[in-house]
Short mmCIF file of C-alpha atoms and ligand atoms in Angstrom, two decimals:
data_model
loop_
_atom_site.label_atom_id
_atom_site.label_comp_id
_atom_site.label_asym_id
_atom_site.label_seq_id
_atom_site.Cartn_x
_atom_site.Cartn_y
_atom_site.Cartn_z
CA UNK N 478 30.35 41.93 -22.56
CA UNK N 479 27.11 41.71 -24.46
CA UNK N 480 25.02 42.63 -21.41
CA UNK N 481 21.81 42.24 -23.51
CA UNK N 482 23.20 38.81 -24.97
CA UNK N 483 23.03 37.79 -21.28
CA UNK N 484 20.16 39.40 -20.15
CA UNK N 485 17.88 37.57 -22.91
CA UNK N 486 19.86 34.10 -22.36
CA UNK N 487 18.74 34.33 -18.54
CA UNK N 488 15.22 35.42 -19.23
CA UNK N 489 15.35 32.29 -21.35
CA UNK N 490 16.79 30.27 -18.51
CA UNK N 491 14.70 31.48 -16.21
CA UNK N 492 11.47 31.13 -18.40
CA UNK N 493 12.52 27.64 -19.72
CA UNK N 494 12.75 26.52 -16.18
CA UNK N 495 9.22 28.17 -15.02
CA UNK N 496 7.60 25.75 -17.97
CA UNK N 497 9.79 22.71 -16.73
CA UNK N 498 8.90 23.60 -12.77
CA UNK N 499 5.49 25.19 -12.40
CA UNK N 500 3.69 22.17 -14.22
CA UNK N 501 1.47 22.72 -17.04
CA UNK N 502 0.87 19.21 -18.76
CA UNK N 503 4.37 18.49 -18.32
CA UNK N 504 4.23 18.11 -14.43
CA UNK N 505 1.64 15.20 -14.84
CA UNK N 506 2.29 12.44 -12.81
CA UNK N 507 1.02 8.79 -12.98
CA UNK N 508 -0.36 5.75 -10.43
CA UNK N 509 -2.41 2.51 -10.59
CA UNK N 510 -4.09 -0.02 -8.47
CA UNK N 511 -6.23 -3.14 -9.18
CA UNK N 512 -9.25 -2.24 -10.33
CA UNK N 513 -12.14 -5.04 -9.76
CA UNK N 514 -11.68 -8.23 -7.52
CA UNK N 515 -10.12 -10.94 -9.66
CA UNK N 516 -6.77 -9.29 -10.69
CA UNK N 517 -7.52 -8.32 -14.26
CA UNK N 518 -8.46 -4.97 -13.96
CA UNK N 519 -6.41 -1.89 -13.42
CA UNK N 520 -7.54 1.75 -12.44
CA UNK N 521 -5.09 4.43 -14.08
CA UNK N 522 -4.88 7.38 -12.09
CA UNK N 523 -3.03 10.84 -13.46
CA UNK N 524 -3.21 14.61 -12.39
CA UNK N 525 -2.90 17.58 -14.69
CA UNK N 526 -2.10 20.95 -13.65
CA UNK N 527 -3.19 23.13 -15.71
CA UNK N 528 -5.64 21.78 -18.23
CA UNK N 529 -7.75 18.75 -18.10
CA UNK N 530 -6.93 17.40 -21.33
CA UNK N 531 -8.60 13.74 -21.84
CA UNK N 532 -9.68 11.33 -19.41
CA UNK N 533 -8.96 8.77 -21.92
CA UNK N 534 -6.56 5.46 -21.81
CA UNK N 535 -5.14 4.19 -25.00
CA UNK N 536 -4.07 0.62 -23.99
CA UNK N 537 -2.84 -2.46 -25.64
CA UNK N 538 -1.26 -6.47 -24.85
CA UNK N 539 1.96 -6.56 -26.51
CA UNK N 540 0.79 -10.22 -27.45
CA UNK N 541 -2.15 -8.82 -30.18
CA UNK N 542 -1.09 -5.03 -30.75
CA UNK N 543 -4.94 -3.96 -31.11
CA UNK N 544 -5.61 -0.48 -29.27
CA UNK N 545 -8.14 0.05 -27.46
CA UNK N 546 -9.89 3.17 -25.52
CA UNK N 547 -11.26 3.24 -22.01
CA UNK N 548 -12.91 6.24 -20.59
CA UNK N 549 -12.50 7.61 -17.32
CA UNK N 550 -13.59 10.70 -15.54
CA UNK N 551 -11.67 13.34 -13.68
CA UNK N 552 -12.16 14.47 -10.38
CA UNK N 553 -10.74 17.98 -8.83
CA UNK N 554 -10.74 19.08 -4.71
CA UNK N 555 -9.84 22.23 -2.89
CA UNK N 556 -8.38 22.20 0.24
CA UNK N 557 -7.85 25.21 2.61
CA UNK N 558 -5.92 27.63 0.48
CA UNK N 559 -4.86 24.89 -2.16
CA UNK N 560 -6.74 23.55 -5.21
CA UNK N 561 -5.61 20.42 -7.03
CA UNK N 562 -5.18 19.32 -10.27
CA UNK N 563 -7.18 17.71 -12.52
CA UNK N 564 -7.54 13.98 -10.91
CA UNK N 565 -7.94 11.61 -13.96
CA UNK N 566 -9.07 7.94 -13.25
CA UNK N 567 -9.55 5.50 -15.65
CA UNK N 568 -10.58 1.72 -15.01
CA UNK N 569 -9.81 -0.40 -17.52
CA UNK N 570 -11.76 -3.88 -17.30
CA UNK N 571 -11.34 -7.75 -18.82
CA UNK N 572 -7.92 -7.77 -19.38
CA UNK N 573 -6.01 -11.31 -20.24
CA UNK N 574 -4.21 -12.34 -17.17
CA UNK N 575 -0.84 -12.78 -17.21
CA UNK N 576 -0.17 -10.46 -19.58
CA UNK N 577 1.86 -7.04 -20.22
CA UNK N 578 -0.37 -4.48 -21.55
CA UNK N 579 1.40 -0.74 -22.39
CA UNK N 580 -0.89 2.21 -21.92
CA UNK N 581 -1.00 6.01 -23.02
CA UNK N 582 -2.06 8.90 -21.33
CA UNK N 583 -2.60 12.81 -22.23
CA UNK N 584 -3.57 14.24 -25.51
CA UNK N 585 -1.16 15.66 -28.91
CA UNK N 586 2.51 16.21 -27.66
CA UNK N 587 1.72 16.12 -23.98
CA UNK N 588 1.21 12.16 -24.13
CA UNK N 589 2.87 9.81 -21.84
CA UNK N 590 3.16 5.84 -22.32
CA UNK N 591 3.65 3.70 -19.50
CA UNK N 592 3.59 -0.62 -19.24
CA UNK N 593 1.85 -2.87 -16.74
CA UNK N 594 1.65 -6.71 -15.88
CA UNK N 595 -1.67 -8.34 -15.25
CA UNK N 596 -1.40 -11.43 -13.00
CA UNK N 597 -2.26 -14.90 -14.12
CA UNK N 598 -5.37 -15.79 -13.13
CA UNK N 599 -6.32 -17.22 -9.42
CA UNK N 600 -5.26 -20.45 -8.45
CA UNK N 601 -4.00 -22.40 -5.75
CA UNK N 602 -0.13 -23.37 -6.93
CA UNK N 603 -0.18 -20.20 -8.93
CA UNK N 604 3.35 -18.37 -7.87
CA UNK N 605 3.40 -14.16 -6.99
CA UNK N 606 5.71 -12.26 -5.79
CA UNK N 607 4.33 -8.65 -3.48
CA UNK N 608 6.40 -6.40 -2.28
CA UNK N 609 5.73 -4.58 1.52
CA UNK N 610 6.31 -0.72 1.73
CA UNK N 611 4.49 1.61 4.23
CA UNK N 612 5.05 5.07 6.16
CA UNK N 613 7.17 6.34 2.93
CA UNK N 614 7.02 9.79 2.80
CA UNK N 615 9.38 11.53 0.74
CA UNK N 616 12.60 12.05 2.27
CA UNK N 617 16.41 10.87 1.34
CA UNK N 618 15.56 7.66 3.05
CA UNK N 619 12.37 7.74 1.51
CA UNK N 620 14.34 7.45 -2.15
CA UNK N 621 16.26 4.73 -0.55
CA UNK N 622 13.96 2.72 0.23
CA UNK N 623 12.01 3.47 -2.86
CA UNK N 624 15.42 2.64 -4.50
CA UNK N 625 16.34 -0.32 -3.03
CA UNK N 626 12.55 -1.71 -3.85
CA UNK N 627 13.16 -1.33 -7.18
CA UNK N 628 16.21 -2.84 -7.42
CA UNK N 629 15.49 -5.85 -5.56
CA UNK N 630 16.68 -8.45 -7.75
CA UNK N 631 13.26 -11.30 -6.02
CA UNK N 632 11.52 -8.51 -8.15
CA UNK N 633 7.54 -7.50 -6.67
CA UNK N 634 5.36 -7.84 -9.08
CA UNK N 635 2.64 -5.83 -6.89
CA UNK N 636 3.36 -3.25 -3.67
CA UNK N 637 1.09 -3.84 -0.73
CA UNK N 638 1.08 -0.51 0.75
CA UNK N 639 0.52 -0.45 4.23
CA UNK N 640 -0.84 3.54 4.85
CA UNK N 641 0.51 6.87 5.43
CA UNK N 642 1.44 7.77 2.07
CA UNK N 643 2.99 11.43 1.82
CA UNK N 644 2.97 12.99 4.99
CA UNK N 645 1.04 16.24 3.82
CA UNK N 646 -0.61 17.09 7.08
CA UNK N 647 2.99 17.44 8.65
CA UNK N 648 3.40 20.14 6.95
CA UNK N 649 1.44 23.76 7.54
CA UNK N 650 -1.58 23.90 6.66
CA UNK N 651 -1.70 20.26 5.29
CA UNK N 652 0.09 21.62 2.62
CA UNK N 653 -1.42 19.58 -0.41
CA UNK N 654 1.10 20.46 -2.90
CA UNK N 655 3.00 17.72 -0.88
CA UNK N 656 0.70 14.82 -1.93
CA UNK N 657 1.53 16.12 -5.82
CA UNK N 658 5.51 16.03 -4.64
CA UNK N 659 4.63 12.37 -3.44
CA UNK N 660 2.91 11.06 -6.76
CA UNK N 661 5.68 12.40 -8.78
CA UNK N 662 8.34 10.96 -6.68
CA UNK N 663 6.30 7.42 -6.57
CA UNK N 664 5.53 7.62 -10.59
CA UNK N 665 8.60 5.77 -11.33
CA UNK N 666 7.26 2.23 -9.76
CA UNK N 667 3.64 2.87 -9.24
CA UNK N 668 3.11 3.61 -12.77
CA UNK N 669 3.99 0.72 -14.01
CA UNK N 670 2.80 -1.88 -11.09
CA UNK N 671 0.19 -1.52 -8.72
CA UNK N 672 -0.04 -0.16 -5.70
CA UNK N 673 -2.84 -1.54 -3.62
CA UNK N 674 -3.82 1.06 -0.98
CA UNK N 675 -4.68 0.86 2.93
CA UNK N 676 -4.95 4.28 4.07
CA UNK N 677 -3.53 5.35 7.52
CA UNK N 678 -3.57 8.25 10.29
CA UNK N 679 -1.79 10.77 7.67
CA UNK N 680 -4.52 10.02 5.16
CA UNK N 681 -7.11 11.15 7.63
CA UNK N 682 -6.49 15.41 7.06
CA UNK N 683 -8.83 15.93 9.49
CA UNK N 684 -8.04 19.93 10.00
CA UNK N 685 -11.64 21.52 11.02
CA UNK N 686 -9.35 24.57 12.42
CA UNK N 687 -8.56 24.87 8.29
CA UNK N 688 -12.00 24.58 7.45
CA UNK N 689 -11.23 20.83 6.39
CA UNK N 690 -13.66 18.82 8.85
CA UNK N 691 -13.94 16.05 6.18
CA UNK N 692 -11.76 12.82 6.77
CA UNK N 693 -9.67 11.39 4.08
CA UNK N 694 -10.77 14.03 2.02
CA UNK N 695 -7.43 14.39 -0.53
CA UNK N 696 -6.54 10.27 -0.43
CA UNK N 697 -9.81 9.53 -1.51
CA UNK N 698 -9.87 12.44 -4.60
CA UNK N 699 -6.47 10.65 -5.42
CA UNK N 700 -6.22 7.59 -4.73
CA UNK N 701 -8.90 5.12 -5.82
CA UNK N 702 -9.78 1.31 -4.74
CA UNK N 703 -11.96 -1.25 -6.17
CA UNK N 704 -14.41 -1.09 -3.51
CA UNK N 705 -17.18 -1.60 -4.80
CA UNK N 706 -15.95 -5.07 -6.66
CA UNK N 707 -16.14 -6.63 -2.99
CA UNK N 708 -19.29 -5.07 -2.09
CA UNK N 709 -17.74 -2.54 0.42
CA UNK N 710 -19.65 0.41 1.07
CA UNK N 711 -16.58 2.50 1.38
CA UNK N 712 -13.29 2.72 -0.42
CA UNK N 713 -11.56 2.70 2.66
CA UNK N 714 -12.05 -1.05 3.31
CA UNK N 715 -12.24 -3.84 -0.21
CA UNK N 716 -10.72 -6.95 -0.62
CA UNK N 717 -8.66 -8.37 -3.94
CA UNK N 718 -7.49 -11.70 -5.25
CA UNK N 719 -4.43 -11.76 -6.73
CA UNK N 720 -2.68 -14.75 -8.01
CA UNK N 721 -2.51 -17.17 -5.13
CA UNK N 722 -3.39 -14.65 -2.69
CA UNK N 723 -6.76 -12.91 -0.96
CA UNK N 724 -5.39 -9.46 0.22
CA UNK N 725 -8.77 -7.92 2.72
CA UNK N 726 -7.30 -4.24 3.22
CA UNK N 727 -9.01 -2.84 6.15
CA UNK N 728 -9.16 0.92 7.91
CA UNK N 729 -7.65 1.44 11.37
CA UNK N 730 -9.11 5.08 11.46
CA UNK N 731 -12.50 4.39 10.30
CA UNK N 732 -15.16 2.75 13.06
CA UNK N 733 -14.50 -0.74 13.36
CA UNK N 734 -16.62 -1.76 16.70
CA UNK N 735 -19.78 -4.68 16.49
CA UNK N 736 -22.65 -2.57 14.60
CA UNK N 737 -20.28 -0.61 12.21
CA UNK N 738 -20.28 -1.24 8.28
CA UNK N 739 -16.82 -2.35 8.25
CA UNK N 740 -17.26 -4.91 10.73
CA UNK N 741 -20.32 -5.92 9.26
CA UNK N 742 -18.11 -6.12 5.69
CA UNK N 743 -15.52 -8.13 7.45
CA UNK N 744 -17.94 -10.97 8.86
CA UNK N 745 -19.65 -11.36 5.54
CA UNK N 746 -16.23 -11.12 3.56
CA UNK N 747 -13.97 -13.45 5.51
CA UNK N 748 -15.92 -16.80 5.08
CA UNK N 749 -16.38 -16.00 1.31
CA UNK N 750 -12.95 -16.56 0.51
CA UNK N 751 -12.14 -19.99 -1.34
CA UNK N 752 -8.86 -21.10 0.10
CA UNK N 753 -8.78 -23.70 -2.61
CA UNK N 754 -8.73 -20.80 -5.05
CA UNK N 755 -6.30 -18.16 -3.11
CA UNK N 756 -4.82 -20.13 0.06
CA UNK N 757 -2.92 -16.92 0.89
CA UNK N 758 -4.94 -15.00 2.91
CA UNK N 759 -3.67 -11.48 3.48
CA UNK N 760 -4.51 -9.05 6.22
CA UNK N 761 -3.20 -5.02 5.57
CA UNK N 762 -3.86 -2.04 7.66
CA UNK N 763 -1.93 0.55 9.18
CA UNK N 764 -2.01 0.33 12.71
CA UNK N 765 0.00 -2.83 14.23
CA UNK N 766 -2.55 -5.37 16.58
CA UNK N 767 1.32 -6.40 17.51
CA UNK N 768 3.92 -4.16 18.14
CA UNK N 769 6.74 -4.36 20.99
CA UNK N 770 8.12 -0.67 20.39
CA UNK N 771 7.54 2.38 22.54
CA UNK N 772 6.46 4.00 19.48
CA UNK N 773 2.19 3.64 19.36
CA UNK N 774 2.17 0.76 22.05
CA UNK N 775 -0.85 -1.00 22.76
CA UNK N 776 -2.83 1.35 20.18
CA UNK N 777 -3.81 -1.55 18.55
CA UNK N 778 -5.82 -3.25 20.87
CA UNK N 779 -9.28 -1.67 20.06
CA UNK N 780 -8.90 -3.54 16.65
CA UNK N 781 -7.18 -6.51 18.20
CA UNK N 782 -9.84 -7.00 20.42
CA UNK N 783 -12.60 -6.49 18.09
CA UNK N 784 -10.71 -8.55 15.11
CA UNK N 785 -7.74 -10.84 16.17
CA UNK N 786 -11.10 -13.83 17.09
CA UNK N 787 -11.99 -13.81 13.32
CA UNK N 788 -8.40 -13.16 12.01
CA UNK N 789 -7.54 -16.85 14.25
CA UNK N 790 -10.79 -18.49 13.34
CA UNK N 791 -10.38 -17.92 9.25
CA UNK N 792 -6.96 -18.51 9.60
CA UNK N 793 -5.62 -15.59 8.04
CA UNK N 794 -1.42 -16.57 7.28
CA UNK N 795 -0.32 -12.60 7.43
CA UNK N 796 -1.25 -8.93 9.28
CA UNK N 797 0.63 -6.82 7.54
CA UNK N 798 0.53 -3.17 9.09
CA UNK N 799 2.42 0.08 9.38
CA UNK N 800 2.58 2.96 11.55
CA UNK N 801 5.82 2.34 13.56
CA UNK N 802 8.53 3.31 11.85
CA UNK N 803 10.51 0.02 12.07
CA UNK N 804 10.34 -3.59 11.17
CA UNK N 805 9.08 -6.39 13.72
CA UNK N 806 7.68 -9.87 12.54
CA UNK N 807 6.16 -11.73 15.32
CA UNK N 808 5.69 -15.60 15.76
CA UNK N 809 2.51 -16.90 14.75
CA UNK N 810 0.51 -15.94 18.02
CA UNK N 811 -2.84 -15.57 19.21
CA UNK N 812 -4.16 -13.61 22.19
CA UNK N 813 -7.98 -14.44 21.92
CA UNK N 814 -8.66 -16.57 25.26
CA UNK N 815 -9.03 -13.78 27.70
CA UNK N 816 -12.51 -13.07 28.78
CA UNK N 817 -12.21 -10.44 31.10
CA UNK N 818 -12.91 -12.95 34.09
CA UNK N 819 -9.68 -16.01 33.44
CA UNK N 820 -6.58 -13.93 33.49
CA UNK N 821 -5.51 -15.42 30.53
CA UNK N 822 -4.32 -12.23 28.56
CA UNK N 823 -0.79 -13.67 27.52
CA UNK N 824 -0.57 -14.24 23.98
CA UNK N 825 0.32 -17.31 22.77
CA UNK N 826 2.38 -19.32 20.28
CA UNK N 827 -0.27 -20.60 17.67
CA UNK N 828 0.86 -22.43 15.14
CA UNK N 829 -2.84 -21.73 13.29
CA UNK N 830 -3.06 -18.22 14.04
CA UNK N 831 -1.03 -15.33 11.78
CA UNK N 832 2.13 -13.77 11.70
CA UNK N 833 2.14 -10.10 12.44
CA UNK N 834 4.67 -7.98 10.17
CA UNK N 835 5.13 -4.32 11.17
CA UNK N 836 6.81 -2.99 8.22
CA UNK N 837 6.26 0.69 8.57
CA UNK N 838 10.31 1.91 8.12
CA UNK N 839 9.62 3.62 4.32
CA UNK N 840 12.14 6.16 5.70
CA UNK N 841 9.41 9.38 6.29
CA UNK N 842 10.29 12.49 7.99
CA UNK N 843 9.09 11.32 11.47
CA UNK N 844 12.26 9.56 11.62
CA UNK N 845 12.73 5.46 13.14
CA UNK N 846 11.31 4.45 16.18
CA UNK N 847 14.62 3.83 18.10
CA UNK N 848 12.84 2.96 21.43
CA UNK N 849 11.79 -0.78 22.30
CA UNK N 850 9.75 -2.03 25.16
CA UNK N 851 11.72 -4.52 27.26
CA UNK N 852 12.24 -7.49 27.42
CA UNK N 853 11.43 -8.38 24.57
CA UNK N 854 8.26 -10.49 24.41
CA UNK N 855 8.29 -14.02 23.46
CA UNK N 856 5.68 -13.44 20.45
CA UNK N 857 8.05 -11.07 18.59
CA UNK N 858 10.47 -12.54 16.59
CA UNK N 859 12.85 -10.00 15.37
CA UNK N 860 12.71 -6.72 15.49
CA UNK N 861 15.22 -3.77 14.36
CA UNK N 862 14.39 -0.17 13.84
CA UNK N 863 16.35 0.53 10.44
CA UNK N 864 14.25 1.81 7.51
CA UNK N 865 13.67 -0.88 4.46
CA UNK N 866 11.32 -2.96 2.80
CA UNK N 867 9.75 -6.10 2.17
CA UNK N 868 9.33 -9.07 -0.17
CA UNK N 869 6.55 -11.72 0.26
CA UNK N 870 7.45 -14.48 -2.59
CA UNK N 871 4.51 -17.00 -2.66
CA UNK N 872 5.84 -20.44 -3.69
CA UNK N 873 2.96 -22.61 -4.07
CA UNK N 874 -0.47 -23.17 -2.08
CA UNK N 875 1.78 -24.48 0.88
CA UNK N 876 4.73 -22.55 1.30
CA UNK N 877 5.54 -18.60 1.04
CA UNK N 878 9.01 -16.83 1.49
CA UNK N 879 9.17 -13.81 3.81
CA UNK N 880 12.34 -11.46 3.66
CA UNK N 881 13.14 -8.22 4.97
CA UNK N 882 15.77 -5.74 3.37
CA UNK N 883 17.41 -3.55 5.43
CA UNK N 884 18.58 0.30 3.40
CA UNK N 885 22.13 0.00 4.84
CA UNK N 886 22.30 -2.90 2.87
CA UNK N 887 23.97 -3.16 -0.22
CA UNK N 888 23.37 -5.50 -2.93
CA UNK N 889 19.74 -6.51 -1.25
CA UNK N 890 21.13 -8.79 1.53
CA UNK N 891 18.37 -10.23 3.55
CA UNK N 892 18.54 -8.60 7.29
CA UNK N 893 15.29 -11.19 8.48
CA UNK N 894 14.05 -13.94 6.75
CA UNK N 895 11.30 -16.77 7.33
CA UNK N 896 9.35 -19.34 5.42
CA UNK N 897 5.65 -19.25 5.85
CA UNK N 898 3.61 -22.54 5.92
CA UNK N 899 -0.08 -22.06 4.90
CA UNK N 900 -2.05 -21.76 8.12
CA UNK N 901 -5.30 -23.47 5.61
CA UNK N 902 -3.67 -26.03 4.32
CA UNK N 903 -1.02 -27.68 6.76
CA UNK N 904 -1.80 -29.74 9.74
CA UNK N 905 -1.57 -27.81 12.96
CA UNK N 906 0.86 -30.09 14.36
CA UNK N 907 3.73 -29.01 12.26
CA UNK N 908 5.22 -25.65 12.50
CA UNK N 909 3.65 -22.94 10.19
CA UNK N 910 7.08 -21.01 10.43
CA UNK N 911 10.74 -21.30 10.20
CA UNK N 912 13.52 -19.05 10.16
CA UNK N 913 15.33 -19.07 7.25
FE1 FE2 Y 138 0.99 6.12 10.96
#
C-alpha cells in the first residue's frame, strides 16, 4: 500500500471539498424581485462570502444583444455571533416589457449568468400567470414543494411569497447561516423569476436576549422591495403592478392601527389604483384575516378589524396570506357590519367582497397544522392540511383561474380549484366564484 499515495489523495479530498463547502466566491447564491412599480424593473440580489468582488450587473434582451452595466451597492450585517456575507443589490431600471433579458454576476472566473422575463406592460386583458408559496423553510417537504412549483406544467411566471421565509430564528441563536442555506436552496427559481416579498413572524428576529433588539433586521439586509416606487416609507409594506394585476403587500407584524404609517399608506394607496389598467387587485400578508384551523385562530382579527372595511369597499378580488401551515380558500365573505352594539358579527357571503386563500403549507419544519375548528364554517370553502402550492392564472380583465396542488400529488393534479370573477368589473348579482 502506498500509504503516502493515500495520505496526499485524502488531503486532496478533503481540501477540494473545504473550497467546494466553506464558500469563497463559489458559495454565492442569487435572488430577485421587481424593482420599481410598473413591472419593468428588477432588483438582483447576491451574497459573497468571502470577498466582495463587484456590485456590478452585466445584462442584456436576447432580442438586441447590446450589454449593458448597472451598478449596485453591497450591504453586510452582523448578528449575535454571526456576520454575513457581502449582500450585493443591484436595480436594474427601463427594461422592455415582455421581454427575456440574461444577466451576469461576479467578476473573472467566479462569474455566474442567470435569465429573467419582464412582463408585458399593464393592461386590462393582459394575461399572467403567479404562482402562491409561503411558510417554506427548508426541509424535505420544503424541496417538494419547491419541486413540484417548478414543475408545474400552468408555469408561474412570478411567486407571490406570502412570509416566513427560512425559519432562522428556530434555530439557536437565530442561527443566520440558515437564511444563507435558504437562498442557496431557493437560487434555482428565484434567480431566474421574481419573488415578490411579504415578510412574516420569522422575519421579525426580534432576540434582545442575543443582543438583537432590532426587528427584521437580517430580511431587510437581504431581501429588498421597491418601496419606495409606491411611496411607502418602509420596505415592509409597497405595492406593484404587474401585468393585469395590482399586488399591495402589507406587514402583519408591523403597527397597522388608525394613526400608523402603514395605515396611513394603505388609505392613500388603495383608491389610486386604476382598475381599468390592473382589474386584479391583490392583497398579500402573512397572517390569515380568515382562517378555520386551531393553528393561530382568530389572530387575525386586529388586522381584520382595522382592514377587512377598505379591503370590501375597494373591492379587492384576493387576500392571500400565510402563517398556518395548510391550505383553506374561503367564499367570497365579508364580516364588516358589526358595530359593537347590532350583534351582527357573522360573516357573510358577499359576492363583492374577496376571497381569502391561506396558502401557508411550503412544507417548513413546524410541520402541518392537522387540527381544524369545527364545524366547519360556512365562509370556508375547502380546506385540507397537506403541504403544496398555488397557481393564480389571470385570464382576462374578467375572469382568473385559482388552483391548488397538493405534494402527494403526482403529475400536478389539481386537489382545489375555482374560477374567480372580477369583483370590479362584474355585476354583483352574478356569482364572483365557482368551483371548478
Ligand atoms: Fe408564520
Amino acid at each position: 500500500m502506498r500509504w503516502d499515495f493515500v495520505v496526499v489523495t485524502v488531503v486532496g479530498l478533503v481540501l477540494s471539498f473545504a473550497e467546494t463547502s466553506s464558500g469563497g466566491i463559489t458559495s454565492s447564491y442569487v435572488h430577485i424581485t421587481q424593482g420599481d412599480h410598473k413591472g419593468n424593473g428588477v432588483i438582483v440580489s447576491w451574497v459573497t462570502t468571502d470577498e466582495p468582488g463587484s456590485d456590478t450587473v452585466l445584462y442584456w434582451s436576447e432580442t438586441s444583444g447590446v450589454r449593458l452595466l448597472a451598478e449596485g451597492f453591497h450591504v453586510r450585517y452582523k448578528y449575535y455571533n454571526y456576520t454575513s456575507g457581502y449582500i450585493h443589490h443591484c436595480t436594474i431600471k427601463n427594461l422592455e416589457f415582455d421581454t427575456r433579458y440574461n444577466y451576469v454576476v461576479g467578476i473573472g472566473n467566479t462569474t455566474r449568468k442567470f435569465w429573467f422575463e419582464t412582463p408585458p406592460k399593464s393592461g386590462p386583458d393582459v394575461p399572467y400567470t403567479f404562482g402562491l408559496i409561503g411558510d417554506l423553510g427548508q426541509t424535505y417537504d420544503s424541496n417538494r414543494t419547491l419541486t413540484s412549483y417548478e414543475s408545474n406544467p400552468a408555469k408561474g411566471k412570478t411567486v407571490l411569497y406570502v412570509g416566513d421565509l427560512s425559519y432562522a430564528d428556530h434555530y439557536p441563536d437565530h442561527n443566520n447561516v440558515r437564511w444563507d442555506t435558504w437562498g442557496r436552496f431557493t437560487e434555482r427559481s428565484v434567480a431566474y423569476q421574481p419573488w415578490i416579498w411579504s415578510a412574516g413572524n420569522h422575519e421579525v428576529d426580534w432576540a434582545p436576549q442575543l443582543g438583537e433588539p432590532k426587528p427584521f433586521k437580517p430580511f431587510t439586509h437581504r431581501y429588498h422591495t421597491p418601496y419606495k416606487a409606491s411611496n411607502s416609507t418602509s420596505p415592509l409594506w409597497y405595492s406593484i403592478k404587474r401585468a393585469s394585476a395590482y399586488v399591495i403587500v402589507l406587514s402583519t407584524y408591523s403597527a397597522l392601527g388608525k394613526y400608523t404609517p402603514q395605515n396611513f399608506w394603505l388609505e392613500e394607496e388603495l383608491p389610486k389604483v386604476d382598475r381599468n389598467e390592473t382589474p386584479w387587485l391583490i392583497v398579500v400578508m402573512h397572517g390569515p384575516m380568515y382562517n378555520s384551523y386551531v393553528s393561530h385562530y382568530m389572530e387575525g382579527e386586529t388586522m381584520r378589524a382595522l382592514h377587512e372595511k377598505l379591503l370590501v369597499q375597494y373591492k379587492v378580488d384576493i387576500v392571500f396570506a400565510g402563517h398556518v401551515h395548510a391550505y383553506e380558500r374561503s367564499e367570497p365573505v365579508s364580516n364588516i357590519a358589526y358595530n359593537i352594539t347590532n350583534k351582527e358579527c357573522t360573516p357573510k357571503i358577499d359576492q363583492t367582497a374577496p376571497v381569502y386563500i391561506t396558502i401557508g403549507d411550503g412544507g417548513n419544519i413546524e410541520g402541518l397544522a392537522k387540527n381544524m375548528t369545527e364545524p366547519q364554517p360556512n365562509y370556508s370553502a375547502f380546506r385540507e392540511a397537506s403541504f403544496g402550492h398555488g397557481i393564480l392564472k389571470i385570464k382576462n380583465m374578467t375572469h382568473a383561474h385559482w388552483s391548488w396542488y397538493r405534494n402527494q400529488e403526482v403529475n400536478s393534479v389539481t386537489a382545489d380549484s375555482a374560477w374567480l370573477f372580477n369583483r370590479y368589473h362584474i355585476s354583483s348579482k352574478e356569482s364572483s366564484v365557482v368551483a371548478s
